[in-house]
PDB file of C-alpha atoms and ligand atoms in Angstrom:
ATOM      1  CA  UNK W1134     107.359  93.493 133.795  1.00  0.00           C
ATOM      2  CA  UNK W1135     107.203  97.039 132.301  1.00  0.00           C
ATOM      3  CA  UNK W1136     110.225  98.244 130.820  1.00  0.00           C
ATOM      4  CA  UNK W1137     112.590  99.338 133.517  1.00  0.00           C
ATOM      5  CA  UNK W1138     113.852 101.913 131.082  1.00  0.00           C
ATOM      6  CA  UNK W1139     112.393 104.689 129.176  1.00  0.00           C
ATOM      7  CA  UNK W1140     112.615 105.292 125.243  1.00  0.00           C
ATOM      8  CA  UNK W1141     111.564 107.678 122.500  1.00  0.00           C
ATOM      9  CA  UNK W1142     111.128 105.993 119.055  1.00  0.00           C
ATOM     10  CA  UNK W1143     109.132 108.962 117.681  1.00  0.00           C
ATOM     11  CA  UNK W1144     112.414 110.412 115.835  1.00  0.00           C
ATOM     12  CA  UNK W1145     113.483 106.940 114.284  1.00  0.00           C
ATOM     13  CA  UNK W1146     114.138 107.258 110.572  1.00  0.00           C
ATOM     14  CA  UNK W1147     111.362 106.050 108.086  1.00  0.00           C
ATOM     15  CA  UNK W1148     113.971 103.260 106.572  1.00  0.00           C
ATOM     16  CA  UNK W1149     113.816 101.496 110.188  1.00  0.00           C
ATOM     17  CA  UNK W1150     110.354 101.689 110.282  1.00  0.00           C
ATOM     18  CA  UNK W1151     109.771 100.485 106.827  1.00  0.00           C
ATOM     19  CA  UNK W1152     112.190  97.622 107.673  1.00  0.00           C
ATOM     20  CA  UNK W1153     110.443  96.584 110.890  1.00  0.00           C
ATOM     21  CA  UNK W1154     107.237  96.320 108.945  1.00  0.00           C
ATOM     22  CA  UNK W1155     108.910  94.377 106.262  1.00  0.00           C
ATOM     23  CA  UNK W1156     110.693  91.931 108.595  1.00  0.00           C
ATOM     24  CA  UNK W1157     107.400  91.486 110.460  1.00  0.00           C
ATOM     25  CA  UNK W1158     105.424  90.369 107.463  1.00  0.00           C
ATOM     26  CA  UNK W1159     107.754  87.422 106.969  1.00  0.00           C
ATOM     27  CA  UNK W1160     108.907  86.524 110.459  1.00  0.00           C
ATOM     28  CA  UNK W1161     106.979  85.225 113.364  1.00  0.00           C
ATOM     29  CA  UNK W1162     108.772  82.635 115.381  1.00  0.00           C
ATOM     30  CA  UNK W1163     110.219  84.049 118.597  1.00  0.00           C
ATOM     31  CA  UNK W1164     113.714  83.211 118.102  1.00  0.00           C
ATOM     32  CA  UNK W1165     113.962  84.404 114.601  1.00  0.00           C
ATOM     33  CA  UNK W1166     112.521  87.850 115.756  1.00  0.00           C
ATOM     34  CA  UNK W1167     115.158  88.215 118.596  1.00  0.00           C
ATOM     35  CA  UNK W1168     117.809  87.470 115.761  1.00  0.00           C
ATOM     36  CA  UNK W1169     116.359  90.257 113.519  1.00  0.00           C
ATOM     37  CA  UNK W1170     115.913  92.591 116.435  1.00  0.00           C
ATOM     38  CA  UNK W1171     119.775  92.254 117.268  1.00  0.00           C
ATOM     39  CA  UNK W1172     120.691  92.816 113.704  1.00  0.00           C
ATOM     40  CA  UNK W1173     118.463  95.710 113.215  1.00  0.00           C
ATOM     41  CA  UNK W1174     119.669  97.376 116.307  1.00  0.00           C
ATOM     42  CA  UNK W1175     123.231  97.116 114.887  1.00  0.00           C
ATOM     43  CA  UNK W1176     122.365  98.290 111.595  1.00  0.00           C
ATOM     44  CA  UNK W1177     120.541 101.198 112.650  1.00  0.00           C
ATOM     45  CA  UNK W1178     122.478 102.115 115.882  1.00  0.00           C
ATOM     46  CA  UNK W1179     119.358 102.184 117.721  1.00  0.00           C
ATOM     47  CA  UNK W1180     120.980 101.834 121.126  1.00  0.00           C
ATOM     48  CA  UNK W1181     122.994 105.086 120.364  1.00  0.00           C
ATOM     49  CA  UNK W1182     120.000 106.945 118.927  1.00  0.00           C
ATOM     50  CA  UNK W1183     117.907 106.291 121.904  1.00  0.00           C
ATOM     51  CA  UNK W1184     120.669 106.535 124.499  1.00  0.00           C
ATOM     52  CA  UNK W1185     119.911 103.094 125.872  1.00  0.00           C
ATOM     53  CA  UNK W1186     121.939  99.709 126.164  1.00  0.00           C
ATOM     54  CA  UNK W1187     121.967  97.731 123.268  1.00  0.00           C
ATOM     55  CA  UNK W1188     120.028  94.820 125.177  1.00  0.00           C
ATOM     56  CA  UNK W1189     117.496  97.302 125.879  1.00  0.00           C
ATOM     57  CA  UNK W1190     117.007  98.490 122.470  1.00  0.00           C
ATOM     58  CA  UNK W1191     117.158  94.717 121.131  1.00  0.00           C
ATOM     59  CA  UNK W1192     113.966  93.862 123.691  1.00  0.00           C
ATOM     60  CA  UNK W1193     112.101  97.092 122.483  1.00  0.00           C
ATOM     61  CA  UNK W1194     112.800  96.088 118.550  1.00  0.00           C
ATOM     62  CA  UNK W1195     112.081  92.385 119.141  1.00  0.00           C
ATOM     63  CA  UNK W1196     108.708  93.514 120.835  1.00  0.00           C
ATOM     64  CA  UNK W1197     107.676  95.741 118.068  1.00  0.00           C
ATOM     65  CA  UNK W1198     108.559  93.046 115.684  1.00  0.00           C
ATOM     66  CA  UNK W1199     106.363  90.799 117.512  1.00  0.00           C
ATOM     67  CA  UNK W1200     103.592  93.449 117.586  1.00  0.00           C
ATOM     68  CA  UNK W1201     103.831  94.035 114.079  1.00  0.00           C
ATOM     69  CA  UNK W1202     103.597  90.329 113.502  1.00  0.00           C
ATOM     70  CA  UNK W1203     100.544  89.864 115.643  1.00  0.00           C
ATOM     71  CA  UNK W1204      98.781  92.702 113.528  1.00  0.00           C
ATOM     72  CA  UNK W1205      99.851  90.801 110.230  1.00  0.00           C
ATOM     73  CA  UNK W1206      98.380  87.460 111.472  1.00  0.00           C
ATOM     74  CA  UNK W1207      95.203  88.966 112.781  1.00  0.00           C
ATOM     75  CA  UNK W1208      94.383  91.508 109.980  1.00  0.00           C
ATOM     76  CA  UNK W1209      92.069  89.077 108.108  1.00  0.00           C
ATOM     77  CA  UNK W1210      89.936  88.330 111.137  1.00  0.00           C
ATOM     78  CA  UNK W1211      90.035  91.936 112.310  1.00  0.00           C
ATOM     79  CA  UNK W1212      88.646  92.773 108.853  1.00  0.00           C
ATOM     80  CA  UNK W1213      85.746  90.452 109.636  1.00  0.00           C
ATOM     81  CA  UNK W1214      84.985  92.028 113.232  1.00  0.00           C
ATOM     82  CA  UNK W1215      81.705  93.820 113.576  1.00  0.00           C
ATOM     83  CA  UNK W1216      81.683  95.267 117.189  1.00  0.00           C
ATOM     84  CA  UNK W1217      85.000  96.961 117.778  1.00  0.00           C
ATOM     85  CA  UNK W1218      86.592  99.135 120.656  1.00  0.00           C
ATOM     86  CA  UNK W1219      89.365 101.432 120.998  1.00  0.00           C
ATOM     87  CA  UNK W1220      91.508 101.133 123.991  1.00  0.00           C
ATOM     88  CA  UNK W1221      93.952 103.940 124.639  1.00  0.00           C
ATOM     89  CA  UNK W1222      96.358 104.447 127.542  1.00  0.00           C
ATOM     90  CA  UNK W1223      95.638 107.320 129.912  1.00  0.00           C
ATOM     91  CA  UNK W1224      99.265 108.472 130.060  1.00  0.00           C
ATOM     92  CA  UNK W1225      99.020 109.784 126.609  1.00  0.00           C
ATOM     93  CA  UNK W1226      96.639 112.525 127.855  1.00  0.00           C
ATOM     94  CA  UNK W1227      97.776 116.020 127.421  1.00  0.00           C
ATOM     95  CA  UNK W1228      97.755 116.552 131.067  1.00  0.00           C
ATOM     96  CA  UNK W1229      98.118 114.099 133.892  1.00  0.00           C
ATOM     97  CA  UNK W1230      96.706 116.720 136.790  1.00  0.00           C
ATOM     98  CA  UNK W1231      93.646 118.248 137.129  1.00  0.00           C
ATOM     99  CA  UNK W1232      93.856 120.485 133.841  1.00  0.00           C
ATOM    100  CA  UNK W1233      92.527 117.211 132.270  1.00  0.00           C
ATOM    101  CA  UNK W1234      88.919 117.553 132.332  1.00  0.00           C
ATOM    102  CA  UNK W1235      88.149 114.170 131.785  1.00  0.00           C
ATOM    103  CA  UNK W1236      85.796 112.253 134.113  1.00  0.00           C
ATOM    104  CA  UNK W1237      86.724 108.672 135.540  1.00  0.00           C
ATOM    105  CA  UNK W1238      84.262 106.145 135.570  1.00  0.00           C
ATOM    106  CA  UNK W1239      85.639 103.467 137.930  1.00  0.00           C
ATOM    107  CA  UNK W1240      82.794 101.095 137.164  1.00  0.00           C
ATOM    108  CA  UNK W1241      84.301 100.213 133.684  1.00  0.00           C
ATOM    109  CA  UNK W1242      87.154 101.634 134.435  1.00  0.00           C
ATOM    110  CA  UNK W1243      87.803 104.512 131.955  1.00  0.00           C
ATOM    111  CA  UNK W1244      88.457 108.154 131.596  1.00  0.00           C
ATOM    112  CA  UNK W1245      85.727 109.969 129.827  1.00  0.00           C
ATOM    113  CA  UNK W1246      87.611 112.523 127.728  1.00  0.00           C
ATOM    114  CA  UNK W1247      85.904 115.971 127.762  1.00  0.00           C
ATOM    115  CA  UNK W1248      87.795 117.398 124.693  1.00  0.00           C
ATOM    116  CA  UNK W1249      89.210 120.251 126.678  1.00  0.00           C
ATOM    117  CA  UNK W1250      92.386 120.386 124.583  1.00  0.00           C
ATOM    118  CA  UNK W1251      92.394 120.359 120.665  1.00  0.00           C
ATOM    119  CA  UNK W1252      96.052 119.464 120.668  1.00  0.00           C
ATOM    120  CA  UNK W1253      95.405 116.385 123.033  1.00  0.00           C
ATOM    121  CA  UNK W1254      96.431 113.145 121.428  1.00  0.00           C
ATOM    122  CA  UNK W1255      93.712 111.128 123.334  1.00  0.00           C
ATOM    123  CA  UNK W1256      91.026 113.608 122.232  1.00  0.00           C
ATOM    124  CA  UNK W1257      92.022 113.263 118.554  1.00  0.00           C
ATOM    125  CA  UNK W1258      92.010 109.489 119.120  1.00  0.00           C
ATOM    126  CA  UNK W1259      88.710 109.516 120.691  1.00  0.00           C
ATOM    127  CA  UNK W1260      86.847 111.779 117.857  1.00  0.00           C
ATOM    128  CA  UNK W1261      88.863 109.594 114.977  1.00  0.00           C
ATOM    129  CA  UNK W1262      87.429 106.285 116.876  1.00  0.00           C
ATOM    130  CA  UNK W1263      83.777 107.541 117.510  1.00  0.00           C
ATOM    131  CA  UNK W1264      83.347 108.782 113.960  1.00  0.00           C
ATOM    132  CA  UNK W1265      83.979 105.599 112.833  1.00  0.00           C
ATOM    133  CA  UNK W1266      81.512 103.623 115.207  1.00  0.00           C
ATOM    134  CA  UNK W1267      83.971 102.462 117.867  1.00  0.00           C
ATOM    135  CA  UNK W1268      83.428 102.454 121.659  1.00  0.00           C
ATOM    136  CA  UNK W1269      86.403 104.018 123.150  1.00  0.00           C
ATOM    137  CA  UNK W1270      88.131 103.416 126.634  1.00  0.00           C
ATOM    138  CA  UNK W1271      90.871 105.530 128.020  1.00  0.00           C
ATOM    139  CA  UNK W1272      92.324 103.036 130.706  1.00  0.00           C
ATOM    140  CA  UNK W1273      94.561 103.461 133.621  1.00  0.00           C
ATOM    141  CA  UNK W1274      96.287 100.140 133.140  1.00  0.00           C
ATOM    142  CA  UNK W1275      96.471  96.832 131.031  1.00  0.00           C
ATOM    143  CA  UNK W1276      94.749  94.795 134.066  1.00  0.00           C
ATOM    144  CA  UNK W1277      91.451  96.350 132.817  1.00  0.00           C
ATOM    145  CA  UNK W1278      91.745  94.606 129.600  1.00  0.00           C
ATOM    146  CA  UNK W1279      89.848  91.476 130.485  1.00  0.00           C
ATOM    147  CA  UNK W1280      86.922  93.231 131.919  1.00  0.00           C
ATOM    148  CA  UNK W1281      86.677  95.812 128.950  1.00  0.00           C
ATOM    149  CA  UNK W1282      86.882  93.095 126.274  1.00  0.00           C
ATOM    150  CA  UNK W1283      84.146  90.729 127.967  1.00  0.00           C
ATOM    151  CA  UNK W1284      81.695  93.407 127.078  1.00  0.00           C
ATOM    152  CA  UNK W1285      80.982  91.713 123.970  1.00  0.00           C
ATOM    153  CA  UNK W1286      83.417  93.028 121.404  1.00  0.00           C
ATOM    154  CA  UNK W1287      84.997  90.823 118.403  1.00  0.00           C
ATOM    155  CA  UNK W1288      87.812  93.306 117.422  1.00  0.00           C
ATOM    156  CA  UNK W1289      89.785  95.625 119.436  1.00  0.00           C
ATOM    157  CA  UNK W1290      92.355  98.285 118.493  1.00  0.00           C
ATOM    158  CA  UNK W1291      94.864  98.810 121.250  1.00  0.00           C
ATOM    159  CA  UNK W1292      97.492 101.583 121.793  1.00  0.00           C
ATOM    160  CA  UNK W1293     100.068 100.201 124.326  1.00  0.00           C
ATOM    161  CA  UNK W1294     103.849  99.633 124.947  1.00  0.00           C
ATOM    162  CA  UNK W1295     104.946  97.181 122.732  1.00  0.00           C
ATOM    163  CA  UNK W1296     105.609  94.437 125.692  1.00  0.00           C
ATOM    164  CA  UNK W1297     101.931  94.952 126.804  1.00  0.00           C
ATOM    165  CA  UNK W1298     100.823  94.034 123.349  1.00  0.00           C
ATOM    166  CA  UNK W1299     103.009  90.782 123.519  1.00  0.00           C
ATOM    167  CA  UNK W1300     101.292  90.145 126.933  1.00  0.00           C
ATOM    168  CA  UNK W1301      97.677  90.800 125.665  1.00  0.00           C
ATOM    169  CA  UNK W1302      97.963  88.196 122.690  1.00  0.00           C
ATOM    170  CA  UNK W1303      97.221  85.436 124.763  1.00  0.00           C
ATOM    171  CA  UNK W1304      94.201  87.048 126.423  1.00  0.00           C
ATOM    172  CA  UNK W1305      92.757  88.069 122.814  1.00  0.00           C
ATOM    173  CA  UNK W1306      93.253  84.306 121.619  1.00  0.00           C
ATOM    174  CA  UNK W1307      91.358  83.123 124.727  1.00  0.00           C
ATOM    175  CA  UNK W1308      88.385  85.544 124.362  1.00  0.00           C
ATOM    176  CA  UNK W1309      88.397  84.812 120.493  1.00  0.00           C
ATOM    177  CA  UNK W1310      88.772  88.445 119.690  1.00  0.00           C
ATOM    178  CA  UNK W1311      90.828  89.943 116.860  1.00  0.00           C
ATOM    179  CA  UNK W1312      93.236  92.563 117.615  1.00  0.00           C
ATOM    180  CA  UNK W1313      95.594  95.446 115.950  1.00  0.00           C
ATOM    181  CA  UNK W1314      97.788  97.360 118.039  1.00  0.00           C
ATOM    182  CA  UNK W1315      99.700 100.624 117.859  1.00  0.00           C
ATOM    183  CA  UNK W1316     102.581 100.846 120.027  1.00  0.00           C
ATOM    184  CA  UNK W1317     103.637 103.691 122.087  1.00  0.00           C
ATOM    185  CA  UNK W1318     106.672 105.458 120.704  1.00  0.00           C
ATOM    186  CA  UNK W1319     107.601 107.022 123.847  1.00  0.00           C
ATOM    187  CA  UNK W1320     106.895 105.078 127.071  1.00  0.00           C
ATOM    188  CA  UNK W1321     106.967 106.569 130.748  1.00  0.00           C
ATOM    189  CA  UNK W1322     104.072 107.284 133.077  1.00  0.00           C
ATOM    190  CA  UNK W1323     103.068 110.594 131.459  1.00  0.00           C
ATOM    191  CA  UNK W1324     103.668 112.174 128.146  1.00  0.00           C
ATOM    192  CA  UNK W1325     103.773 109.226 126.108  1.00  0.00           C
ATOM    193  CA  UNK W1326     102.965 109.109 122.488  1.00  0.00           C
ATOM    194  CA  UNK W1327     101.998 107.248 119.377  1.00  0.00           C
ATOM    195  CA  UNK W1328     101.373 107.587 115.785  1.00  0.00           C
ATOM    196  CA  UNK W1329      98.015 109.042 115.010  1.00  0.00           C
ATOM    197  CA  UNK W1330      98.700 108.159 111.239  1.00  0.00           C
ATOM    198  CA  UNK W1331      99.043 104.581 111.809  1.00  0.00           C
ATOM    199  CA  UNK W1332      95.943 104.677 114.262  1.00  0.00           C
ATOM    200  CA  UNK W1333      94.010 106.103 111.776  1.00  0.00           C
ATOM    201  CA  UNK W1334      94.973 103.727 108.918  1.00  0.00           C
ATOM    202  CA  UNK W1335      94.072 100.701 111.468  1.00  0.00           C
ATOM    203  CA  UNK W1336      90.717 102.321 112.574  1.00  0.00           C
ATOM    204  CA  UNK W1337      89.614 102.798 109.085  1.00  0.00           C
ATOM    205  CA  UNK W1338      89.980  99.067 108.213  1.00  0.00           C
ATOM    206  CA  UNK W1339      86.696  98.121 106.619  1.00  0.00           C
TER     207      UNK W1339
HETATM  208  S1  LIG C1664      91.402 116.484 125.874  1.00  0.00           S
HETATM  209 FE1  LIG C1664      90.363 114.857 127.371  1.00  0.00          FE
HETATM  210  S2  LIG C1664      92.140 113.892 127.758  1.00  0.00           S
HETATM  211 FE2  LIG C1664      93.151 115.466 126.713  1.00  0.00          FE
HETATM  212  S3  LIG C1664      93.541 116.680 128.638  1.00  0.00           S
HETATM  213 FE3  LIG C1664      91.404 117.320 128.103  1.00  0.00          FE
HETATM  214  S4  LIG C1664      89.851 115.884 128.888  1.00  0.00           S
HETATM  215 FE4  LIG C1664      91.884 115.032 129.397  1.00  0.00          FE
END
């Protein structure tokens, strides 16, 4: 189930993000992650900062910890991957109406960015990934993932809601594909965002 609430993590402090990564490096068991998430929410007052309930904040932070711990676990096999793809969410496009000039190819399915806006996150991410040899898909939803990943890839970088990444983990294991994830920092149906710096860092994995 998608989160029944919205959040914006884009202004959270660097110490919070550093702690998230530090804990994810050493924790992996779900019950330990949940406990750590509760403690982080209390310590950094995440519910108050985001204006959501403590239980909602704990769910997001727990999913983020899980996401970073999966990244840690799959990093070595991702290093070895040779045929990589970047999967981006269409909700991070600058425009969600006909001002977005991307073409939609339903056969894949993917939006094909036409680079109409220099300050569009999707445009920037597509350019970065293509320059590094990645195939890129801008997808209308997570249900397309199995079809896309069955096109012969052995490595995937996915930008998605933390909870979608948690769900995709079993699909990657089933298909034998190494993944790295970049979480959406702001969720919702439109105007979502992610860290281009983190994406850059992951895409550049040799
Ligand atoms: S840059 Fe690409 S994704 Fe962004 S609004 Fe334009 S066509 Fe759409």
